[in-house]
PDB file of C-alpha atoms in Angstrom:
ATOM      1  CA  MET G   1       2.893 -11.682 -11.091  1.00  0.00           C
ATOM      2  CA  LEU G   2       1.534  -9.746  -7.860  1.00  0.00           C
ATOM      3  CA  LYS G   3       4.504 -10.179  -5.942  1.00  0.00           C
ATOM      4  CA  GLN G   4       5.812  -7.885  -9.995  1.00  0.00           C
ATOM      5  CA  HIS G   5       3.050  -5.901  -8.871  1.00  0.00           C
ATOM      6  CA  ARG G   6       4.259  -4.539  -5.407  1.00  0.00           C
ATOM      7  CA  ARG G   7       8.411  -4.546  -6.162  1.00  0.00           C
ATOM      8  CA  ALA G   8       7.801  -2.536  -9.161  1.00  0.00           C
ATOM      9  CA  LEU G   9       4.627  -0.278  -7.683  1.00  0.00           C
ATOM     10  CA  ALA G  10       7.600   0.324  -4.727  1.00  0.00           C
ATOM     11  CA  TRP G  11      10.675   1.116  -7.021  1.00  0.00           C
ATOM     12  CA  LEU G  12       8.091   4.042  -8.748  1.00  0.00           C
ATOM     13  CA  VAL G  13       7.360   5.653  -5.056  1.00  0.00           C
ATOM     14  CA  ALA G  14      11.104   5.235  -3.974  1.00  0.00           C
ATOM     15  CA  LEU G  15      11.757   7.173  -7.579  1.00  0.00           C
ATOM     16  CA  ALA G  16       9.694   9.603  -6.189  1.00  0.00           C
ATOM     17  CA  CYS G  17      10.404  10.205  -2.978  1.00  0.00           C
ATOM     18  CA  ILE G  18      13.940  10.761  -4.515  1.00  0.00           C
ATOM     19  CA  ALA G  19      13.167  13.085  -7.426  1.00  0.00           C
ATOM     20  CA  GLY G  20      11.063  15.187  -4.282  1.00  0.00           C
ATOM     21  CA  ALA G  21      14.239  15.142  -2.436  1.00  0.00           C
ATOM     22  CA  VAL G  22      15.863  16.570  -4.649  1.00  0.00           C
ATOM     23  CA  ILE G  23      13.089  19.035  -5.393  1.00  0.00           C
ATOM     24  CA  ALA G  24      13.117  20.068  -2.170  1.00  0.00           C
ATOM     25  CA  LEU G  25      16.482  20.349  -1.365  1.00  0.00           C
ATOM     26  CA  PHE G  26      17.769  22.200  -5.319  1.00  0.00           C
ATOM     27  CA  ASP G  27      14.848  23.534  -4.900  1.00  0.00           C
ATOM     28  CA  ILE G  28      13.921  23.205  -8.312  1.00  0.00           C
ATOM     29  CA  GLU G  29       9.948  24.694  -8.818  1.00  0.00           C
ATOM     30  CA  THR G  30       8.286  22.478 -11.014  1.00  0.00           C
ATOM     31  CA  PRO G  31       4.482  22.177 -10.673  1.00  0.00           C
ATOM     32  CA  LEU G  32       4.733  18.090  -9.067  1.00  0.00           C
ATOM     33  CA  ARG G  33       6.515  19.993  -5.879  1.00  0.00           C
ATOM     34  CA  PRO G  34       4.395  20.381  -3.474  1.00  0.00           C
ATOM     35  CA  PHE G  35       3.455  16.507  -4.035  1.00  0.00           C
ATOM     36  CA  LEU G  36       6.230  14.735  -4.368  1.00  0.00           C
ATOM     37  CA  ILE G  37       7.807  16.428  -1.487  1.00  0.00           C
ATOM     38  CA  SER G  38       4.551  15.458   0.936  1.00  0.00           C
ATOM     39  CA  LEU G  39       5.489  12.427  -0.945  1.00  0.00           C
ATOM     40  CA  PHE G  40       8.731  12.244   0.581  1.00  0.00           C
ATOM     41  CA  LEU G  41       7.800  13.770   3.989  1.00  0.00           C
ATOM     42  CA  LEU G  42       5.201  11.009   4.719  1.00  0.00           C
ATOM     43  CA  VAL G  43       7.053   8.711   3.039  1.00  0.00           C
ATOM     44  CA  VAL G  44      10.128   7.641   4.173  1.00  0.00           C
ATOM     45  CA  PRO G  45       9.840   7.791   8.055  1.00  0.00           C
ATOM     46  CA  GLY G  46       6.325   5.685   7.427  1.00  0.00           C
ATOM     47  CA  ALA G  47       7.935   3.119   5.573  1.00  0.00           C
ATOM     48  CA  ALA G  48      11.851   3.024   7.483  1.00  0.00           C
ATOM     49  CA  VAL G  49       9.494   2.512  10.887  1.00  0.00           C
ATOM     50  CA  VAL G  50       7.349  -0.147   9.080  1.00  0.00           C
ATOM     51  CA  GLY G  51      10.747  -2.139   8.459  1.00  0.00           C
ATOM     52  CA  LEU G  52      12.038  -2.671  11.964  1.00  0.00           C
ATOM     53  CA  LEU G  53       8.883  -3.939  12.714  1.00  0.00           C
ATOM     54  CA  ARG G  54       9.157  -7.385  11.308  1.00  0.00           C
ATOM     55  CA  ASP G  55       6.999  -9.671  11.180  1.00  0.00           C
ATOM     56  CA  ARG G  56       3.601  -8.117  12.865  1.00  0.00           C
ATOM     57  CA  ASP G  57       0.172  -8.218  11.414  1.00  0.00           C
ATOM     58  CA  PRO G  58       0.145  -5.981   8.151  1.00  0.00           C
ATOM     59  CA  LEU G  59      -2.007  -3.836   9.156  1.00  0.00           C
ATOM     60  CA  ALA G  60      -0.542  -2.637  12.808  1.00  0.00           C
ATOM     61  CA  ALA G  61       3.019  -2.208  10.805  1.00  0.00           C
ATOM     62  CA  LEU G  62       1.266   0.822   8.304  1.00  0.00           C
ATOM     63  CA  SER G  63      -1.034   2.650  10.907  1.00  0.00           C
ATOM     64  CA  VAL G  64       2.277   2.963  13.642  1.00  0.00           C
ATOM     65  CA  GLY G  65       3.810   3.402  10.275  1.00  0.00           C
ATOM     66  CA  ALA G  66       1.947   6.160   9.246  1.00  0.00           C
ATOM     67  CA  ALA G  67       1.401   7.623  12.743  1.00  0.00           C
ATOM     68  CA  ALA G  68       5.516   7.293  13.681  1.00  0.00           C
ATOM     69  CA  SER G  69       5.566  10.012   9.838  1.00  0.00           C
ATOM     70  CA  LEU G  70       3.113  11.661  11.079  1.00  0.00           C
ATOM     71  CA  VAL G  71       4.427  12.128  14.413  1.00  0.00           C
ATOM     72  CA  LEU G  72       8.530  13.042  13.564  1.00  0.00           C
ATOM     73  CA  ASN G  73       7.028  15.503  10.164  1.00  0.00           C
ATOM     74  CA  VAL G  74       5.315  17.123  13.159  1.00  0.00           C
ATOM     75  CA  LEU G  75       8.203  17.313  16.004  1.00  0.00           C
ATOM     76  CA  LEU G  76      10.216  18.068  13.655  1.00  0.00           C
ATOM     77  CA  ALA G  77       8.589  21.243  12.945  1.00  0.00           C
ATOM     78  CA  GLU G  78       7.878  21.876  16.829  1.00  0.00           C
ATOM     79  CA  ALA G  79      11.744  22.190  16.896  1.00  0.00           C
ATOM     80  CA  MET G  80      12.569  23.936  13.864  1.00  0.00           C
ATOM     81  CA  LEU G  81      10.052  27.098  15.134  1.00  0.00           C
ATOM     82  CA  LEU G  82      10.772  26.459  18.845  1.00  0.00           C
ATOM     83  CA  PHE G  83      14.615  27.410  17.407  1.00  0.00           C
ATOM     84  CA  ASN G  84      13.719  29.491  15.686  1.00  0.00           C
ATOM     85  CA  ALA G  85      15.580  27.881  12.977  1.00  0.00           C
ATOM     86  CA  TRP G  86      12.922  26.883   9.994  1.00  0.00           C
ATOM     87  CA  SER G  87      14.530  25.891   6.258  1.00  0.00           C
ATOM     88  CA  PRO G  88      12.116  23.647   4.784  1.00  0.00           C
ATOM     89  CA  ARG G  89      15.517  22.616   3.377  1.00  0.00           C
ATOM     90  CA  ALA G  90      16.876  21.896   6.374  1.00  0.00           C
ATOM     91  CA  GLY G  91      13.185  19.804   7.284  1.00  0.00           C
ATOM     92  CA  VAL G  92      14.477  17.196   4.192  1.00  0.00           C
ATOM     93  CA  ALA G  93      17.792  16.593   4.874  1.00  0.00           C
ATOM     94  CA  THR G  94      16.492  15.913   8.718  1.00  0.00           C
ATOM     95  CA  VAL G  95      13.713  13.376   7.197  1.00  0.00           C
ATOM     96  CA  ALA G  96      16.432  11.602   4.826  1.00  0.00           C
ATOM     97  CA  VAL G  97      19.123  11.010   7.677  1.00  0.00           C
ATOM     98  CA  LEU G  98      16.528   9.708  10.261  1.00  0.00           C
ATOM     99  CA  GLY G  99      15.337   7.219   7.010  1.00  0.00           C
ATOM    100  CA  GLY G 100      18.244   6.088   6.343  1.00  0.00           C
ATOM    101  CA  PHE G 101      19.415   6.216   9.949  1.00  0.00           C
ATOM    102  CA  MET G 102      16.481   3.351  10.303  1.00  0.00           C
ATOM    103  CA  TYR G 103      17.071   1.506   6.812  1.00  0.00           C
ATOM    104  CA  VAL G 104      20.641   0.712   8.349  1.00  0.00           C
ATOM    105  CA  LEU G 105      18.897  -0.184  11.808  1.00  0.00           C
ATOM    106  CA  ARG G 106      16.792  -2.271   9.980  1.00  0.00           C
ATOM    107  CA  VAL G 107      19.615  -4.047   7.980  1.00  0.00           C
ATOM    108  CA  LEU G 108      21.895  -4.462  11.194  1.00  0.00           C
ATOM    109  CA  TYR G 109      18.230  -6.194  12.769  1.00  0.00           C
ATOM    110  CA  ARG G 110      18.390  -8.671   9.727  1.00  0.00           C
ATOM    111  CA  GLY G 111      21.693  -9.596   9.353  1.00  0.00           C
ATOM    112  CA  LYS G 112      22.149 -10.757  13.379  1.00  0.00           C
ATOM    113  CA  SER G 113      18.341 -11.777  13.134  1.00  0.00           C
ATOM    114  CA  MET G 114      19.815 -14.257   9.209  1.00  0.00           C
ATOM    115  CA  GLN G 115      22.948 -15.616  11.751  1.00  0.00           C
ATOM    116  CA  THR G 116      20.929 -16.273  14.730  1.00  0.00           C
ATOM    117  CA  GLU G 117      18.884 -18.117  12.509  1.00  0.00           C
ATOM    118  CA  GLN G 118      21.296 -19.670  10.559  1.00  0.00           C
ATOM    119  CA  GLY G 119      22.743 -21.013  13.642  1.00  0.00           C
ATOM    120  CA  ALA G 120      20.089 -22.729  15.640  1.00  0.00           C
ATOM    121  CA  ARG G 121      19.275 -24.891  11.784  1.00  0.00           C
ATOM    122  CA  ALA G 122      23.298 -25.638  11.994  1.00  0.00           C
ATOM    123  CA  ARG G 123      23.017 -27.144  15.322  1.00  0.00           C
TER     124      ARG G 123
END
């Protein structure tokens, strides 16, 4: 039962993050805009980093994910200001691309570790 609630919450957060990205990219005005975009910018990089920290202490992984999310957003904002290229849309797109890249790394990493485990079992 708890696993079902966790899965439902994960889907709800994922849909809210997708909605935040769509709202930012297409400049849609809604009262939920600040909340959804902030949720996207804070959750996506953190979730991607936590996904890469497999088999770690959950509290440590969440702490590292939160810190990585803040660091990524601050560095991105600093870079956009430094190069005089401030664009909220570009920032959201960059976070989405980096989050997607880290997700692909996670899938490749887990696939490789699963093949190694299957090879070890066959011996």
